[in-house]
Short mmCIF file of C-alpha atoms and ligand atoms in Angstrom, two decimals:
data_model
loop_
_atom_site.label_atom_id
_atom_site.label_comp_id
_atom_site.label_asym_id
_atom_site.label_seq_id
_atom_site.Cartn_x
_atom_site.Cartn_y
_atom_site.Cartn_z
CA MET A 1 172.86 91.18 62.16
CA ARG A 2 174.60 87.97 61.09
CA THR A 3 176.57 86.49 63.94
CA LEU A 4 178.86 83.53 64.58
CA VAL A 5 178.92 81.85 68.00
CA THR A 6 181.88 79.53 68.47
CA GLY A 7 181.33 76.99 71.21
CA GLY A 8 177.61 77.55 70.73
CA ALA A 9 176.79 74.03 71.97
CA GLY A 10 178.50 74.70 75.30
CA TYR A 11 177.20 76.21 78.54
CA VAL A 12 177.57 79.97 78.07
CA GLY A 13 177.63 79.72 74.26
CA SER A 14 174.25 78.00 74.05
CA HIS A 15 172.67 80.67 76.24
CA MET A 16 174.21 83.30 73.95
CA VAL A 17 172.72 81.67 70.86
CA LYS A 18 169.30 81.93 72.48
CA ALA A 19 169.89 85.56 73.52
CA LEU A 20 170.90 86.51 69.98
CA VAL A 21 167.95 84.70 68.38
CA ASP A 22 165.59 86.34 70.89
CA VAL A 23 166.62 89.83 69.82
CA GLY A 24 166.37 88.98 66.14
CA HIS A 25 169.96 88.34 65.09
CA GLN A 26 170.88 85.54 62.72
CA VAL A 27 173.25 82.99 64.21
CA VAL A 28 175.54 80.29 62.91
CA VAL A 29 177.13 77.98 65.48
CA VAL A 30 180.55 76.39 65.18
CA ASP A 31 181.44 73.71 67.71
CA ASP A 32 183.84 70.78 67.63
CA MET A 33 181.62 68.91 70.12
CA SER A 34 184.57 68.21 72.43
CA ALA A 35 182.42 69.49 75.30
CA GLY A 36 179.20 70.66 73.69
CA HIS A 37 175.70 69.22 73.51
CA ARG A 38 174.01 69.16 70.12
CA ASP A 39 170.57 69.48 71.72
CA ALA A 40 171.60 72.81 73.28
CA VAL A 41 171.49 74.42 69.81
CA PRO A 42 167.93 75.24 68.80
CA PRO A 43 166.50 73.64 65.66
CA GLY A 44 166.74 76.06 62.77
CA VAL A 45 170.08 77.54 63.83
CA PRO A 46 172.77 76.49 61.34
CA PHE A 47 175.36 74.26 63.00
CA VAL A 48 178.85 73.63 61.62
CA LEU A 49 180.94 70.84 63.16
CA ALA A 50 184.42 72.33 62.89
CA ASP A 51 187.52 73.35 64.78
CA VAL A 52 188.00 77.10 65.17
CA GLY A 53 191.71 76.42 64.75
CA SER A 54 191.20 75.83 61.03
CA THR A 55 191.51 79.23 59.35
CA LYS A 56 190.27 77.68 56.12
CA ASP A 57 187.10 76.26 57.67
CA MET A 58 186.42 79.44 59.60
CA ALA A 59 186.95 81.59 56.50
CA ALA A 60 184.35 79.45 54.73
CA VAL A 61 181.85 79.86 57.58
CA LEU A 62 182.36 83.64 57.70
CA ARG A 63 181.97 83.88 53.94
CA ASP A 64 179.04 81.49 53.54
CA HIS A 65 177.05 83.12 56.34
CA HIS A 66 178.16 86.73 55.69
CA VAL A 67 179.14 86.99 59.35
CA GLU A 68 179.31 90.52 60.77
CA ALA A 69 180.00 89.80 64.44
CA VAL A 70 181.80 86.95 66.19
CA PHE A 71 181.26 85.72 69.77
CA HIS A 72 184.12 83.42 70.65
CA PHE A 73 183.28 80.95 73.45
CA ALA A 74 185.04 77.82 72.18
CA ALA A 75 187.83 77.11 74.67
CA LYS A 76 189.18 74.76 77.26
CA ILE A 77 188.07 76.00 80.69
CA ARG A 78 189.59 73.93 83.51
CA VAL A 79 192.32 75.59 85.51
CA GLU A 80 193.67 72.37 87.02
CA GLU A 81 193.67 70.56 83.68
CA SER A 82 195.60 73.47 82.16
CA VAL A 83 198.38 72.92 84.68
CA ALA A 84 198.56 69.19 83.95
CA GLN A 85 198.07 69.46 80.18
CA PRO A 86 199.30 72.89 79.11
CA ARG A 87 199.62 71.94 75.44
CA ARG A 88 195.85 71.58 75.17
CA TYR A 89 195.46 75.14 76.44
CA TRP A 90 198.19 76.91 74.51
CA LYS A 91 197.00 75.23 71.32
CA GLY A 92 193.27 75.14 72.02
CA ASN A 93 192.89 78.59 73.55
CA LEU A 94 195.68 80.63 71.97
CA VAL A 95 196.80 79.04 68.70
CA ALA A 96 193.25 78.19 67.66
CA THR A 97 192.01 81.70 68.48
CA LEU A 98 194.83 83.26 66.43
CA ALA A 99 193.80 81.04 63.51
CA LEU A 100 190.19 82.19 63.91
CA LEU A 101 191.36 85.82 64.06
CA ASP A 102 193.23 85.34 60.77
CA ALA A 103 189.93 84.36 59.15
CA VAL A 104 188.16 87.28 60.86
CA LEU A 105 190.71 89.88 59.73
CA ASP A 106 190.74 88.57 56.17
CA SER A 107 186.95 88.29 55.93
CA GLY A 108 186.29 91.94 55.23
CA THR A 109 182.82 91.53 56.78
CA VAL A 110 183.36 91.12 60.51
CA GLN A 111 182.80 94.39 62.39
CA ALA A 112 183.11 93.18 65.98
CA PHE A 113 184.78 90.38 67.92
CA VAL A 114 183.66 89.51 71.44
CA GLN A 115 186.03 87.28 73.38
CA SER A 116 185.19 85.16 76.43
CA SER A 117 187.88 86.06 78.92
CA THR A 118 188.19 85.37 82.61
CA ALA A 119 189.03 86.67 86.05
CA ALA A 120 191.89 84.16 85.93
CA VAL A 121 193.92 86.80 84.04
CA TYR A 122 194.44 88.61 87.37
CA GLY A 123 195.80 85.75 89.46
CA THR A 124 195.64 86.31 93.21
CA PRO A 125 194.48 89.91 93.57
CA ASP A 126 196.22 92.54 95.69
CA GLU A 127 192.77 93.71 96.76
CA VAL A 128 189.10 93.12 96.06
CA PRO A 129 187.01 94.27 94.32
CA ILE A 130 189.31 93.91 91.32
CA ASP A 131 189.21 96.55 88.60
CA GLU A 132 190.30 96.02 85.02
CA ASP A 133 193.60 97.85 85.51
CA HIS A 134 194.69 95.52 88.28
CA PRO A 135 198.04 93.87 87.41
CA LYS A 136 197.68 90.70 85.33
CA ARG A 137 199.49 87.80 86.94
CA PRO A 138 197.77 84.64 85.73
CA GLU A 139 198.69 81.57 87.76
CA SER A 140 197.79 78.85 85.29
CA PRO A 141 198.15 78.15 81.57
CA TYR A 142 194.38 78.71 81.39
CA GLY A 143 194.75 82.30 82.62
CA GLU A 144 197.96 82.83 80.60
CA THR A 145 196.34 81.79 77.34
CA LYS A 146 193.27 83.96 77.91
CA LEU A 147 195.52 86.93 78.67
CA ALA A 148 197.64 86.22 75.59
CA VAL A 149 194.49 86.37 73.44
CA GLU A 150 193.62 89.74 74.97
CA ARG A 151 197.10 91.01 74.10
CA ALA A 152 196.70 89.79 70.51
CA LEU A 153 193.34 91.55 70.28
CA GLU A 154 194.92 94.80 71.49
CA ALA A 155 197.65 94.58 68.87
CA TYR A 156 195.28 93.56 66.05
CA GLY A 157 192.93 96.36 67.03
CA ARG A 158 195.71 98.93 66.85
CA ALA A 159 197.31 97.62 63.66
CA HIS A 160 194.33 96.27 61.71
CA GLY A 161 191.34 98.17 63.08
CA LEU A 162 189.69 95.11 64.63
CA ARG A 163 186.94 96.14 67.06
CA TRP A 164 186.93 93.88 70.06
CA ALA A 165 185.75 93.39 73.61
CA ALA A 166 187.26 90.90 76.05
CA LEU A 167 184.71 90.04 78.71
CA ARG A 168 186.32 88.79 81.90
CA TYR A 169 183.81 86.49 83.54
CA PHE A 170 183.97 85.90 87.23
CA ASN A 171 182.00 82.74 88.21
CA ALA A 172 179.40 81.95 85.56
CA ALA A 173 176.42 80.15 87.09
CA GLY A 174 172.66 79.68 86.83
CA ALA A 175 170.61 78.61 83.86
CA ASP A 176 167.84 79.57 81.50
CA HIS A 177 165.87 76.50 82.50
CA GLU A 178 162.71 77.69 80.76
CA ALA A 179 164.62 77.50 77.49
CA GLY A 180 165.87 74.03 78.39
CA LEU A 181 169.42 75.31 78.89
CA GLY A 182 171.82 74.83 81.77
CA GLU A 183 175.24 73.73 82.90
CA ARG A 184 176.39 70.23 81.87
CA HIS A 185 180.14 69.87 82.18
CA GLU A 186 181.80 66.48 82.03
CA PRO A 187 183.49 66.13 84.44
CA GLU A 188 181.80 68.77 86.56
CA THR A 189 184.21 70.82 88.69
CA HIS A 190 182.14 73.93 89.45
CA LEU A 191 180.80 74.56 92.91
CA ILE A 192 177.09 75.20 92.36
CA PRO A 193 176.37 72.14 90.17
CA LEU A 194 178.39 69.98 92.56
CA VAL A 195 176.46 71.28 95.57
CA LEU A 196 173.22 70.52 93.73
CA ASP A 197 174.51 67.02 92.93
CA ALA A 198 174.93 66.56 96.68
CA ALA A 199 171.35 67.79 97.17
CA SER A 200 169.97 65.39 94.58
CA GLY A 201 171.89 62.41 95.94
CA LYS A 202 174.08 62.09 92.85
CA ARG A 203 177.02 62.73 95.18
CA GLU A 204 177.27 61.81 98.81
CA SER A 205 178.73 65.14 99.90
CA ILE A 206 180.45 68.30 98.82
CA SER A 207 184.02 69.05 99.86
CA ILE A 208 184.72 72.56 101.07
CA TYR A 209 188.17 73.44 99.84
CA GLY A 210 189.66 75.35 102.75
CA THR A 211 187.91 76.55 105.90
CA SER A 212 190.49 78.90 107.37
CA TRP A 213 190.92 81.43 104.61
CA PRO A 214 191.09 85.10 105.62
CA THR A 215 187.40 85.57 104.74
CA PRO A 216 184.36 86.22 106.97
CA ASP A 217 183.47 82.52 107.42
CA GLY A 218 186.84 81.03 106.48
CA THR A 219 185.70 79.66 103.10
CA CYS A 220 186.53 81.04 99.64
CA VAL A 221 184.58 83.99 98.30
CA ARG A 222 183.56 84.29 94.65
CA ASP A 223 181.44 86.62 92.52
CA TYR A 224 178.76 84.38 90.95
CA ILE A 225 177.11 85.84 87.87
CA HIS A 226 173.97 84.53 86.19
CA VAL A 227 174.63 83.22 82.69
CA SER A 228 171.69 85.22 81.32
CA ASP A 229 173.28 88.39 82.71
CA LEU A 230 176.52 87.42 80.96
CA CYS A 231 174.59 87.15 77.69
CA GLU A 232 173.04 90.59 78.15
CA ALA A 233 176.54 91.98 78.67
CA HIS A 234 177.65 90.43 75.36
CA LEU A 235 174.75 92.11 73.56
CA ALA A 236 175.68 95.41 75.22
CA ALA A 237 179.32 94.96 74.18
CA LEU A 238 178.25 94.34 70.59
CA ASP A 239 176.12 97.50 70.56
CA HIS A 240 178.99 99.47 72.06
CA LEU A 241 181.44 98.32 69.38
CA LEU A 242 178.98 98.90 66.56
CA ARG A 243 178.33 102.44 67.81
CA GLY A 244 182.06 103.07 67.42
CA GLY A 245 182.86 102.63 71.12
CA GLU A 246 186.40 101.93 72.19
CA SER A 247 187.63 98.34 72.23
CA GLY A 248 188.74 96.94 75.57
CA ALA A 249 188.34 94.56 78.47
CA PHE A 250 185.44 94.52 80.91
CA ASN A 251 184.85 92.64 84.13
CA LEU A 252 181.54 90.79 84.24
CA GLY A 253 180.38 90.08 87.75
CA THR A 254 177.81 91.33 90.22
CA GLY A 255 180.29 93.12 92.44
CA ARG A 256 179.13 90.95 95.38
CA GLY A 257 181.07 88.10 96.92
CA HIS A 258 179.59 84.92 98.37
CA SER A 259 181.37 82.25 100.36
CA VAL A 260 181.24 78.50 99.75
CA ARG A 261 179.23 78.08 102.96
CA GLU A 262 176.73 80.71 101.81
CA ILE A 263 176.22 78.78 98.57
CA VAL A 264 175.60 75.58 100.50
CA ASP A 265 173.14 77.32 102.86
CA VAL A 266 171.19 78.89 99.99
CA ALA A 267 171.14 75.53 98.18
CA ARG A 268 169.77 73.83 101.32
CA SER A 269 166.97 76.32 101.62
CA ILE A 270 166.08 76.26 97.92
CA THR A 271 166.15 72.51 97.46
CA GLY A 272 164.83 71.54 100.87
CA ARG A 273 167.25 68.62 100.71
CA ARG A 274 170.02 67.50 103.00
CA ILE A 275 173.48 68.57 101.79
CA THR A 276 176.43 66.98 103.55
CA THR A 277 179.65 68.98 103.57
CA VAL A 278 183.16 67.72 104.25
CA ASP A 279 185.87 70.15 105.28
CA ALA A 280 188.83 69.60 102.96
CA LEU A 281 192.23 71.08 102.30
CA PRO A 282 192.45 74.14 100.06
CA ARG A 283 192.61 73.39 96.33
CA ALA A 284 195.95 74.34 94.80
CA GLY A 285 195.87 77.73 93.14
CA ASP A 286 192.54 78.95 94.56
CA PRO A 287 192.71 82.61 95.60
CA PRO A 288 190.72 83.26 98.81
CA SER A 289 188.54 85.98 97.35
CA LEU A 290 187.65 87.10 93.80
CA VAL A 291 185.09 89.87 93.45
CA ALA A 292 184.68 92.12 90.42
CA LYS A 293 184.61 95.87 90.35
CA VAL A 294 181.91 96.34 87.77
CA ASP A 295 181.89 100.10 87.23
CA ARG A 296 183.48 100.03 83.79
CA ALA A 297 180.84 97.77 82.27
CA ALA A 298 178.12 99.88 83.91
CA LYS A 299 179.55 103.16 82.68
CA VAL A 300 180.74 102.20 79.21
CA LEU A 301 178.34 99.40 78.24
CA GLY A 302 175.36 100.56 80.29
CA TRP A 303 175.14 97.02 81.66
CA SER A 304 174.76 95.59 85.10
CA ALA A 305 173.64 92.21 86.41
CA ARG A 306 169.86 92.00 86.87
CA ARG A 307 169.79 88.52 88.39
CA ALA A 308 172.38 89.03 91.12
CA GLU A 309 170.47 87.45 94.02
CA LEU A 310 172.12 84.20 95.02
CA SER A 311 168.69 82.63 95.49
CA ARG A 312 167.90 83.39 91.84
CA ILE A 313 171.20 82.00 90.56
CA VAL A 314 171.06 78.80 92.62
CA GLY A 315 167.30 78.50 92.11
CA ASP A 316 167.61 78.60 88.34
CA ALA A 317 170.43 76.04 88.41
CA TRP A 318 168.24 73.76 90.55
CA ALA A 319 165.21 74.24 88.28
CA TRP A 320 167.38 73.20 85.33
CA LYS A 321 168.58 70.14 87.20
CA LEU A 322 165.04 69.13 88.14
CA ARG A 323 163.99 69.51 84.54
CA SER A 324 166.96 67.84 82.88
CA GLU A 325 167.61 65.01 85.31
CA GLN A 326 164.18 64.50 86.90
CA VAL A 327 165.86 64.40 90.34
N1 UFG B 401 184.90 74.69 95.69
C1 UFG B 401 184.75 73.87 96.78
N2 UFG B 401 184.42 72.58 96.55
C2 UFG B 401 184.26 72.05 95.31
C3 UFG B 401 184.40 72.91 94.20
C4 UFG B 401 184.73 74.23 94.44
O1 UFG B 401 184.90 74.31 97.93
O2 UFG B 401 183.97 70.85 95.19
C5 UFG B 401 185.22 76.11 95.90
C6 UFG B 401 186.51 76.55 95.25
O3 UFG B 401 187.58 76.39 96.13
C7 UFG B 401 186.21 78.01 94.93
C8 UFG B 401 184.70 78.07 94.74
O4 UFG B 401 184.20 76.86 95.30
O5 UFG B 401 186.51 78.79 96.03
C9 UFG B 401 184.30 78.12 93.29
O6 UFG B 401 184.98 77.08 92.60
P1 UFG B 401 184.66 76.77 91.06
O7 UFG B 401 185.52 75.59 90.70
O8 UFG B 401 183.21 76.69 90.85
O9 UFG B 401 185.16 78.08 90.33
P2 UFG B 401 186.60 78.80 90.35
O10 UFG B 401 186.42 80.06 91.14
O11 UFG B 401 187.67 77.90 90.77
O12 UFG B 401 186.81 79.03 88.81
C10 UFG B 401 186.12 80.04 88.11
C11 UFG B 401 185.85 79.55 86.70
C12 UFG B 401 187.13 79.33 85.97
C13 UFG B 401 187.97 80.56 86.04
C14 UFG B 401 188.15 81.02 87.45
C15 UFG B 401 188.82 82.35 87.50
O13 UFG B 401 185.10 78.38 86.73
O14 UFG B 401 186.86 79.00 84.62
O15 UFG B 401 186.90 81.18 88.10
O16 UFG B 401 189.66 82.41 88.58
F1 UFG B 401 189.18 80.35 85.53
#
């Protein structure tokens, strides 16, 4: 199948390119390089430097490469930044995606559209684990824009027959270090890479945002999912849509929650290094606990996370760091 991966030079996108190539699909990557790494796209995979917000450019890519399925990763991803700079998110995540969807709908070739969505569409949950029907109360422009895209997909599906899946990631983590791929955000704000920076000495310490949350050890609980498991879920979603399965949204997580302190403890044991923690105030907008209910993806897509052990997730992230930074 001929596929387009937007944001294919980014963290999850680059792993997806590899996953698609591995199972024999053809891939073209579009990335504007605002956050991507050119060396994350394998040689031989066509790369187009473009903005997904240009319907004209995207129409040309879809036409020139006879694209049949689109995986849309290109987006701004920082919750805090979205609060400070909402224009970047409404334009970059919503307006640009609508422009891409115009090209997709007019292409006549695209049979499936897989959207990177997020647990941030739920806001602070009434209960965990969170199922897909939980009320959507996003608490940041990041979550709002991702939810708005889902709503557009629903309407376009109904009116224009677009087949789509919105995959709501919980906390993407880990790496396919053997393929030379991993997480490289600039600036880095995610917990696991920051903890590993503290282990390597790149940072002096890691701040723990909040130590008296209503959780078992007082620190925030998240559902960390290995990036390679995310990719397998995307392949399963594509198969589902191509088989004529119903469009919709799916949580992607492991269904297990881990606290910040657990992450630090696992990182200490995996790296064998000293990791200094500093108790800090809660970060604005952080819900105490986010854990996915993953039954829908299991039942409908036949997918579940195969790399759910925290030691595997943190271990792969560390192996990537050792390889990429020689720490
Ligand atoms: N944390 C710390 N110290 C840090 C960084 C993070 O204690 O230095 C804590 C946070 O408070 C949170 C947990 O570690 O409890 C994970 O934080 P991340 O920043 O790694 O991830 P988030 O859960 O905040 O964000 C993730 C995705 C977002 C997405 C969001 C959905 O990275 O893209 O889940 O709610 F929007």
